[in-house]
Rosetta silent file (secondary structure, phi, psi, omega in degrees, C-alpha in Angstrom):
SEQUENCE: MKIRIKFTKQGSMKFIGHLDMMRYFQRVLRRADVHIRYSEGFSPHPIMSFAAPLGVGLTSSGEYMDIEVLSTEPSTEMVRRINAALVDEMRVINYRLLPDNAENAMSIVAAADYILTFREGKTPENWTELTRKIPQFMSQSSVNVIKKSKKGEREVDILPMIYEFTSLDDGRLWIKAATGSAANLKPELAVSAFMDYAGQKLPEFALHINREEVYADLSTTPDAHRFCPLDEFGKDITEAILNP
SCORE:     score description
SCORE:     0.000 S_00000001
   1 L     0.000  129.660 -162.867  -12.985   71.239  -51.736 S_00000001
   2 E   -60.891  164.536  163.791  -14.475   68.041  -52.481 S_00000001
   3 E  -178.527  128.692  179.200  -15.215   67.178  -56.320 S_00000001
   4 E  -114.048  138.395 -166.355  -16.794   64.388  -57.507 S_00000001
   5 E  -113.410  123.001  151.452  -16.048   63.137  -61.060 S_00000001
   6 E  -113.558  137.134 -153.303  -18.182   61.073  -63.243 S_00000001
   7 E  -150.646  133.685  175.066  -16.684   58.934  -66.127 S_00000001
   8 E   -48.367  154.532  142.518  -17.242   56.465  -69.068 S_00000001
   9 E  -162.215  115.477  176.242  -14.920   53.370  -69.555 S_00000001
  10 L  -140.288  179.310 -167.601  -15.200   51.018  -72.564 S_00000001
  11 L    73.281 -124.496 -155.622  -13.603   49.105  -74.972 S_00000001
  12 L  -106.421   -8.179 -170.742  -10.236   47.604  -74.422 S_00000001
  13 H   -73.966  -23.749 -178.780  -10.135   49.932  -70.851 S_00000001
  14 H   -58.029  -41.159 -175.921  -12.371   47.206  -69.629 S_00000001
  15 H   -63.187  -13.341  174.885   -9.151   44.914  -69.121 S_00000001
  16 L   -93.204  113.984  168.549   -7.568   47.470  -66.628 S_00000001
  17 L   -30.765  157.414 -176.656   -7.847   46.620  -63.251 S_00000001
  18 H   -66.182  -55.520 -156.092   -8.953   49.133  -60.280 S_00000001
  19 H   -77.392   -6.824  162.244   -5.158   49.607  -58.783 S_00000001
  20 H   -86.572  -21.647  174.636   -3.804   50.515  -62.307 S_00000001
  21 H   -83.140  -20.256  168.184   -6.662   52.599  -62.960 S_00000001
  22 H   -72.030  -38.176  177.161   -5.890   54.755  -59.986 S_00000001
  23 H   -65.063  -35.800 -175.709   -2.525   54.969  -60.872 S_00000001
  24 H   -81.112  -19.690  160.486   -3.403   56.130  -64.547 S_00000001
  25 H   -98.676   36.475  169.038   -5.665   58.595  -63.244 S_00000001
  26 H   -90.352  -44.312 -172.484   -3.039   60.101  -60.992 S_00000001
  27 H   -88.634    0.776  179.657   -1.171   60.805  -63.849 S_00000001
  28 H   -83.590  -48.658 -174.009   -4.256   62.140  -66.203 S_00000001
  29 H   -55.878  -53.390 -179.732   -4.872   64.652  -63.486 S_00000001
  30 H   -49.809  -62.235  174.296   -1.151   65.854  -63.286 S_00000001
  31 H   -48.919  -41.043  161.009   -1.492   66.292  -67.043 S_00000001
  32 L   -47.984   -9.997  178.762   -4.797   68.101  -66.643 S_00000001
  33 L    65.858    7.989  160.440   -3.298   70.832  -64.495 S_00000001
  34 L   -71.897  135.308 -165.572   -5.462   69.750  -61.546 S_00000001
  35 L  -101.847   86.215 -178.988   -4.661   70.936  -58.652 S_00000001
  36 E   -76.799  149.330  179.760   -5.349   68.305  -56.151 S_00000001
  37 L   -54.363  148.187 -177.357   -4.975   68.267  -52.631 S_00000001
  38 E  -134.202  150.471 -170.392   -2.210   65.698  -51.410 S_00000001
  39 L   -74.222  172.216  178.218   -2.358   63.747  -47.691 S_00000001
  40 L   -94.100 -179.878 -179.709    0.507   65.116  -45.378 S_00000001
  41 L   112.681 -144.969  168.043    3.077   62.982  -43.882 S_00000001
  42 L   -76.429  -54.607 -160.191    6.231   60.831  -44.877 S_00000001
  43 L  -133.386   94.986  160.965    5.117   59.706  -48.494 S_00000001
  44 L   -73.163  117.076  179.960    2.370   62.225  -49.849 S_00000001
  45 L  -107.431 -178.401  170.660   -0.237   60.864  -52.314 S_00000001
  46 E   -91.495  137.389 -175.746   -3.300   62.608  -54.071 S_00000001
  47 L   -57.225  109.770  174.043   -6.542   62.614  -52.116 S_00000001
  48 E  -173.584  145.970 -178.195   -8.989   60.680  -54.503 S_00000001
  49 E  -148.373  167.834 -172.038  -11.217   57.442  -54.266 S_00000001
  50 E  -126.800  164.875 -160.175  -13.430   55.700  -56.250 S_00000001
  51 L   -79.039  -53.744 -178.462  -17.069   54.801  -55.463 S_00000001
  52 L  -138.159  121.005  172.754  -17.161   51.052  -56.582 S_00000001
  53 L   -59.748  144.071 -172.187  -14.478   49.510  -58.060 S_00000001
  54 L  -115.603  119.450  170.146  -15.497   47.862  -61.729 S_00000001
  55 L   -38.247  133.894  160.905  -15.009   44.226  -62.438 S_00000001
  56 L   -56.045  149.120 -177.940  -12.067   43.450  -65.041 S_00000001
  57 L    72.603   11.677  155.470  -13.759   42.996  -68.175 S_00000001
  58 L  -106.945  176.376  175.358  -16.743   45.463  -67.840 S_00000001
  59 E  -137.567  172.518 -152.437  -17.494   48.616  -69.000 S_00000001
  60 E  -136.581  165.043  157.103  -19.374   51.496  -67.285 S_00000001
  61 E  -133.883    3.687  175.835  -21.061   54.284  -68.292 S_00000001
  62 E  -157.458  106.341  176.243  -21.225   55.778  -65.155 S_00000001
  63 E  -121.859  142.992  173.222  -18.145   55.730  -62.764 S_00000001
  64 E  -130.686  145.841 -161.204  -17.264   57.937  -60.053 S_00000001
  65 E  -140.710  144.981  177.315  -14.339   59.141  -58.731 S_00000001
  66 E  -111.984  144.278 -159.550  -13.744   61.707  -55.514 S_00000001
  67 E  -161.131  141.512  147.666  -10.881   64.243  -55.359 S_00000001
  68 E  -112.338  150.620 -173.733   -9.923   67.032  -53.252 S_00000001
  69 E  -133.814  173.486  177.299   -8.626   70.161  -54.664 S_00000001
  70 L   -96.471  -43.952  165.614   -7.033   73.345  -53.758 S_00000001
  71 L  -134.534 -175.928 -172.648   -8.438   75.427  -56.320 S_00000001
  72 E  -164.439  162.423  178.698  -10.437   74.888  -59.749 S_00000001
  73 L  -104.797  177.995  172.520  -11.559   76.323  -63.153 S_00000001
  74 L   -45.496  149.683 -170.195  -15.129   76.364  -64.064 S_00000001
  75 H   -62.562  -26.390 -165.698  -16.835   72.585  -64.345 S_00000001
  76 H   -75.546  -38.804  179.024  -16.940   72.869  -68.401 S_00000001
  77 H   -82.143  -22.800 -170.227  -12.912   73.634  -68.588 S_00000001
  78 H   -73.859  -64.039 -174.524  -12.098   70.838  -66.067 S_00000001
  79 H   -48.645  -71.492 -178.852  -14.132   68.265  -67.985 S_00000001
  80 H   -26.321  -48.494 -171.452  -12.090   69.632  -71.336 S_00000001
  81 H   -66.055  -53.678  169.865   -8.777   69.291  -69.540 S_00000001
  82 H   -60.962  -53.594  173.843   -9.164   65.700  -68.436 S_00000001
  83 H   -56.678  -48.065 -168.057  -10.950   64.456  -71.518 S_00000001
  84 L   -78.972   -0.913  170.456   -8.035   65.744  -73.548 S_00000001
  85 L  -116.141    2.435 -169.602   -5.507   64.030  -71.257 S_00000001
  86 L  -115.685  156.350 -173.264   -7.382   60.674  -71.251 S_00000001
  87 L   -50.121  149.720  166.316   -7.486   57.619  -74.058 S_00000001
  88 L   -54.086  -18.039  172.024  -10.540   57.814  -76.259 S_00000001
  89 L   -65.793  -16.293 -170.903  -12.082   54.760  -74.698 S_00000001
  90 L  -129.803  112.567  158.351  -12.582   57.001  -71.740 S_00000001
  91 L  -115.314  158.478  165.571  -14.599   60.308  -70.754 S_00000001
  92 E   -72.373  131.392  161.424  -15.808   62.860  -68.267 S_00000001
  93 E   -77.178  -66.508 -178.688  -19.237   63.444  -67.955 S_00000001
  94 E  -144.295 -169.968 -168.382  -19.305   65.805  -65.349 S_00000001
  95 E  -171.118  108.687 -179.632  -17.058   67.376  -62.549 S_00000001
  96 E  -121.260  167.052  173.156  -18.879   68.564  -59.824 S_00000001
  97 E  -108.984  149.432 -175.876  -18.352   70.370  -56.191 S_00000001
  98 L  -113.492  163.416  170.968  -19.641   68.593  -53.364 S_00000001
  99 L   -56.290  157.782  161.129  -20.776   70.267  -49.917 S_00000001
 100 L   -57.243  -49.723 -172.790  -18.120   70.407  -47.279 S_00000001
 101 L   -62.921  -39.164 -152.653  -20.205   67.848  -45.476 S_00000001
 102 L   -49.027  120.973  143.151  -20.694   65.424  -48.468 S_00000001
 103 L   -43.335  158.601  175.383  -19.643   61.750  -47.485 S_00000001
 104 L   -75.280  166.042  178.424  -17.374   60.046  -49.961 S_00000001
 105 H   -70.654  -35.874  176.711  -18.540   57.982  -52.657 S_00000001
 106 H   -58.417  -37.514 -174.592  -17.156   54.744  -51.595 S_00000001
 107 H   -72.197  -24.628  179.527  -19.056   54.970  -48.200 S_00000001
 108 H   -96.323  -17.644  169.601  -22.360   55.435  -49.362 S_00000001
 109 L   -19.366  136.074 -172.395  -22.714   53.459  -52.479 S_00000001
 110 L  -139.671  -31.270 -176.375  -25.913   51.129  -52.258 S_00000001
 111 E  -168.949  169.654 -169.279  -26.882   49.941  -56.152 S_00000001
 112 E  -160.828  155.381 -169.396  -25.814   50.093  -59.372 S_00000001
 113 E  -116.636  158.530  160.392  -27.947   49.416  -62.461 S_00000001
 114 E  -133.429  154.433  179.765  -26.614   47.143  -65.429 S_00000001
 115 E  -116.544   99.011 -160.108  -27.267   46.155  -68.925 S_00000001
 116 E  -106.868  122.963  172.399  -26.252   42.561  -69.740 S_00000001
 117 E  -119.350  151.946 -168.157  -26.050   41.403  -73.448 S_00000001
 118 E   -80.210  146.279  165.883  -25.633   37.926  -74.653 S_00000001
 119 L   -83.851  152.765 -172.068  -22.272   37.593  -76.625 S_00000001
 120 L   -55.842  132.109  177.044  -22.892   35.970  -80.195 S_00000001
 121 L    86.430    4.142 -156.432  -23.715   32.635  -80.228 S_00000001
 122 L  -110.730  -55.315 -164.080  -24.235   32.777  -76.193 S_00000001
 123 L   -50.895  119.834 -160.898  -28.223   33.266  -76.427 S_00000001
 124 L   -53.486  140.717  174.004  -30.030   30.526  -74.800 S_00000001
 125 L   -53.508  132.277  174.809  -32.386   28.766  -77.238 S_00000001
 126 L    67.382   54.300 -162.837  -36.086   29.932  -76.736 S_00000001
 127 H   -76.471  -61.462 -175.320  -34.562   33.149  -75.076 S_00000001
 128 H   -48.883  -57.932 -171.554  -38.017   35.450  -75.524 S_00000001
 129 H   -68.761  -29.918 -178.931  -40.038   32.528  -73.696 S_00000001
 130 H   -53.020  -55.809 -169.512  -37.547   32.190  -70.948 S_00000001
 131 H   -42.445  -19.229 -171.813  -37.840   36.016  -70.378 S_00000001
 132 L   -90.575    9.954 -168.869  -41.459   35.722  -69.435 S_00000001
 133 L  -107.452   13.145 -170.291  -40.339   33.304  -66.194 S_00000001
 134 H   -98.316  -13.419  175.977  -38.411   36.582  -64.942 S_00000001
 135 H   -94.116  -25.346  154.274  -41.653   37.921  -63.176 S_00000001
 136 H   -63.276  -40.071 -160.110  -42.124   34.392  -61.035 S_00000001
 137 H   -66.094  -43.182  159.672  -38.502   33.771  -60.690 S_00000001
 138 H   -32.676  -57.113 -167.184  -38.700   37.559  -59.010 S_00000001
 139 L   -85.732   47.815 -156.932  -41.849   36.868  -57.029 S_00000001
 140 L  -118.710  151.590 -173.967  -39.819   33.741  -55.262 S_00000001
 141 L   -93.225    5.920  171.727  -39.822   33.956  -51.266 S_00000001
 142 L   175.017  136.986  173.317  -35.992   33.430  -51.730 S_00000001
 143 L  -109.750   88.489  178.456  -33.226   32.550  -54.237 S_00000001
 144 E   -70.330  117.454 -171.337  -30.659   30.605  -52.600 S_00000001
 145 E  -141.277  164.573 -176.726  -27.265   30.426  -54.377 S_00000001
 146 E   -98.777   96.785 -169.352  -23.457   29.339  -53.427 S_00000001
 147 E   -99.986  137.975  178.572  -21.523   32.318  -53.324 S_00000001
 148 E  -106.443  152.148 -157.284  -17.885   32.647  -53.393 S_00000001
 149 L  -159.224 -173.305  172.501  -15.568   34.791  -51.829 S_00000001
 150 L   -77.096  -22.982 -161.738  -11.820   34.842  -50.446 S_00000001
 151 L   -95.421   -1.035 -175.443  -12.848   33.543  -47.233 S_00000001
 152 L   147.652 -167.961  171.631  -14.764   30.340  -48.753 S_00000001
 153 E  -112.947  154.987  179.302  -18.048   29.411  -50.173 S_00000001
 154 E  -158.986  156.950  176.577  -21.399   29.961  -48.319 S_00000001
 155 E   -77.080  158.678  165.966  -25.340   29.798  -49.134 S_00000001
 156 E  -149.224  166.289  179.338  -26.685   33.285  -49.526 S_00000001
 157 E  -108.788  136.896  167.979  -30.488   34.194  -50.542 S_00000001
 158 L   -90.197  -11.095 -160.513  -29.686   36.693  -53.243 S_00000001
 159 H   -51.359  -56.242  174.103  -33.187   37.786  -53.456 S_00000001
 160 H   -58.684   -3.495 -168.960  -33.009   40.960  -51.264 S_00000001
 161 H  -114.893    8.324 -173.865  -30.220   42.076  -53.296 S_00000001
 162 E  -128.544   92.993  178.203  -31.896   42.322  -56.772 S_00000001
 163 E   -78.232  -17.242  173.977  -33.973   45.395  -56.512 S_00000001
 164 E  -164.627  144.807  155.876  -35.265   45.506  -60.166 S_00000001
 165 E  -152.253  135.064 -169.243  -34.649   42.825  -63.092 S_00000001
 166 E  -147.046  167.889  157.106  -36.530   42.927  -66.648 S_00000001
 167 E  -107.306  129.410  178.866  -35.898   41.964  -70.244 S_00000001
 168 L   -90.531  159.745 -142.029  -35.542   44.637  -72.445 S_00000001
 169 L   -79.360  -35.073 -178.442  -37.647   45.016  -75.814 S_00000001
 170 L   -66.758  -26.897 -163.026  -34.034   44.121  -77.667 S_00000001
 171 L   111.561  -38.141  178.356  -33.282   40.723  -75.736 S_00000001
 172 L   -44.725  175.792 -179.160  -30.949   42.554  -73.199 S_00000001
 173 E  -132.647  160.346 -177.107  -31.432   42.320  -69.487 S_00000001
 174 E  -134.184   97.110 -174.564  -31.682   45.056  -66.724 S_00000001
 175 E  -103.268  111.358 -179.305  -30.529   44.589  -63.643 S_00000001
 176 E  -113.081  129.558  177.921  -30.463   47.158  -60.523 S_00000001
 177 E  -122.361  148.878 -179.336  -28.334   45.312  -57.882 S_00000001
 178 E   -66.146  131.781  171.433  -26.944   45.903  -54.349 S_00000001
 179 L  -134.410  126.242  179.083  -23.332   47.321  -54.671 S_00000001
 180 L   143.167  179.100 -172.160  -21.296   48.348  -52.011 S_00000001
 181 L   -78.619  -25.339  169.776  -19.460   47.075  -48.476 S_00000001
 182 L   -49.507  -67.959  178.080  -22.998   46.452  -46.996 S_00000001
 183 L  -134.790  149.787 -175.779  -24.145   44.181  -49.744 S_00000001
 184 L  -160.483  152.838  178.187  -22.895   43.532  -52.999 S_00000001
 185 L  -147.913  112.459 -177.375  -24.050   41.134  -55.770 S_00000001
 186 L   -63.970  137.983  153.300  -22.358   40.379  -59.357 S_00000001
 187 L   -48.682  -47.571  163.650  -24.873   40.530  -61.870 S_00000001
 188 L   -43.332  -35.160  179.858  -24.134   37.490  -63.514 S_00000001
 189 H   -63.350  -64.599  177.002  -24.943   35.735  -60.109 S_00000001
 190 H   -64.966  -20.089  175.781  -28.694   36.901  -60.576 S_00000001
 191 H  -109.810  -10.317  172.777  -28.920   35.773  -64.247 S_00000001
 192 H   -87.708  -24.400  168.029  -27.206   32.557  -63.673 S_00000001
 193 H   -76.367  -27.271  174.737  -29.773   31.891  -60.816 S_00000001
 194 H   -77.875   -8.810  157.821  -32.368   32.768  -63.026 S_00000001
 195 H   -66.062  -33.470 -172.943  -31.023   30.304  -65.619 S_00000001
 196 H   -82.867  -21.987 -177.898  -30.988   27.503  -63.194 S_00000001
 197 H   -74.755  -37.935 -168.059  -34.934   28.602  -62.144 S_00000001
 198 L  -103.548   29.893 -143.349  -35.882   28.134  -65.981 S_00000001
 199 L   -24.213   85.643 -167.389  -33.896   25.249  -66.161 S_00000001
 200 L  -132.237  161.383 -155.450  -30.976   26.061  -68.039 S_00000001
 201 L  -112.119  134.439  169.463  -27.303   26.356  -67.578 S_00000001
 202 L   -82.228  127.368 -177.305  -25.933   30.147  -68.421 S_00000001
 203 L   -74.503  170.886 -166.054  -22.794   29.479  -70.466 S_00000001
 204 L   -72.600  119.247  165.468  -19.011   30.316  -69.515 S_00000001
 205 L    73.872   52.546  174.606  -18.378   34.050  -70.714 S_00000001
 206 L  -106.828    7.528 -177.880  -21.719   34.674  -72.242 S_00000001
 207 E  -123.277  125.331  162.454  -22.700   38.105  -70.957 S_00000001
 208 E  -100.562  138.326 -168.417  -20.756   41.497  -71.787 S_00000001
 209 E  -112.827   86.104  155.791  -21.820   43.422  -68.670 S_00000001
 210 E   -77.847  124.636  145.060  -22.359   47.609  -68.629 S_00000001
 211 E   -79.932  144.502 -151.903  -22.529   49.318  -65.803 S_00000001
 212 E  -114.994  -25.964  177.369  -25.158   51.994  -66.430 S_00000001
 213 E  -170.706  164.302  179.731  -25.168   53.879  -62.856 S_00000001
 214 E  -143.273  158.437 -151.841  -24.441   53.800  -59.199 S_00000001
 215 E  -143.148  126.518  160.394  -26.774   55.040  -56.633 S_00000001
 216 E   -91.881  161.864 -171.177  -26.725   55.896  -52.871 S_00000001
 217 E  -121.006  128.438 -159.651  -29.675   55.125  -51.170 S_00000001
 218 L   -94.773   12.429 -141.570  -31.267   58.294  -49.126 S_00000001
 219 L  -105.259  152.947  168.489  -34.171   55.830  -47.275 S_00000001
 220 L  -121.095   11.306  167.759  -33.905   55.516  -43.446 S_00000001
 221 L   -88.161  106.182 -179.395  -36.593   52.676  -43.768 S_00000001
 222 L   -56.451  -35.005 -171.411  -34.430   49.066  -44.201 S_00000001
 223 L   -92.805    8.995  175.258  -37.426   47.564  -46.156 S_00000001
 224 L  -118.511  172.286  168.459  -37.443   50.784  -48.516 S_00000001
 225 L  -161.483  155.454  178.049  -35.201   52.536  -50.794 S_00000001
 226 L  -135.016   82.093  176.029  -34.750   55.922  -52.522 S_00000001
 227 E   -72.698  150.903 -177.416  -31.814   55.779  -54.662 S_00000001
 228 E  -134.541  140.224  168.019  -30.042   58.899  -55.865 S_00000001
 229 E   -91.936  161.727 -151.708  -27.322   58.679  -58.416 S_00000001
 230 H   -71.972  -17.721 -164.352  -24.087   59.878  -56.817 S_00000001
 231 H   -82.136  -21.464 -167.750  -23.373   62.843  -59.220 S_00000001
 232 H   -79.683   -8.047  170.708  -26.889   64.691  -57.980 S_00000001
 233 L   -43.148  -61.513 -144.164  -24.973   65.162  -54.497 S_00000001
 234 L   -98.410 -169.324 -174.997  -22.743   67.747  -56.159 S_00000001
 235 E  -147.840  134.145  174.390  -23.223   71.215  -58.414 S_00000001
 236 E   -55.948  142.750  170.968  -21.333   72.347  -61.778 S_00000001
 237 L   -79.325  109.702 -172.744  -18.863   74.831  -60.804 S_00000001
 238 L   -86.378  -22.526  175.231  -19.699   78.253  -62.958 S_00000001
 239 L  -146.124 -171.336 -166.176  -16.641   80.086  -62.235 S_00000001
 240 L   -93.245  163.483 -156.643  -13.184   79.544  -61.093 S_00000001
 241 E  -132.681   99.722 -161.888  -12.552   79.127  -57.373 S_00000001
 242 L  -100.951  141.133 -170.024   -8.984   80.087  -56.170 S_00000001
 243 L   -46.553  127.025 -178.505   -6.872   78.666  -53.291 S_00000001
 244 L   -86.444    0.000    0.000   -7.265   81.563  -50.742 S_00000001
């Protein structure tokens, strides 16, 4: 059976990298008595994968992990068990059964929502005035930036990867950006590009970033999008499902 788990990651847990997070969850699921399925072969390992690795230093209100289990208790009981084994700065929100033919979360991730908050003393001067330029920034024909990767540096038009960009009433920024293997944009790069457009520089380490939600794109048209939260592919388990 395929299970999709949605969880949060806050506080000091933001400093735990992806590989350590995988090892941590292996221990958590074992302590929570989750009847997880193991791979076959010489070196069996739990079958689990994360939707989109979260960068070190970022917090999240909506992370996803897929696992396979041989049997399971109802969703409410499994959420209780896993949360009892987790540190306080992480919480499981839901535990849902996926259809047998469901693709794993990692392969279908297309976008994510982020809320960005300026750290104390890092808010640009005249910030309210600057945010009024966001619509003009988004109406440009292109936004070319130098994007760094392991393969080097290259100029990229990031505008098609910014699906939504707005300022909230409290001064924070909300961005929906491309996420996944096909296209991926760090939200701070979008803010940096906007600051350049507004005639200012984004201060170093100026932003606290919280990932709010992760989506698949159900649209079959390249120029249109129909984003769906990853937990909507599953359903809550209301009674125990035992291994036959």
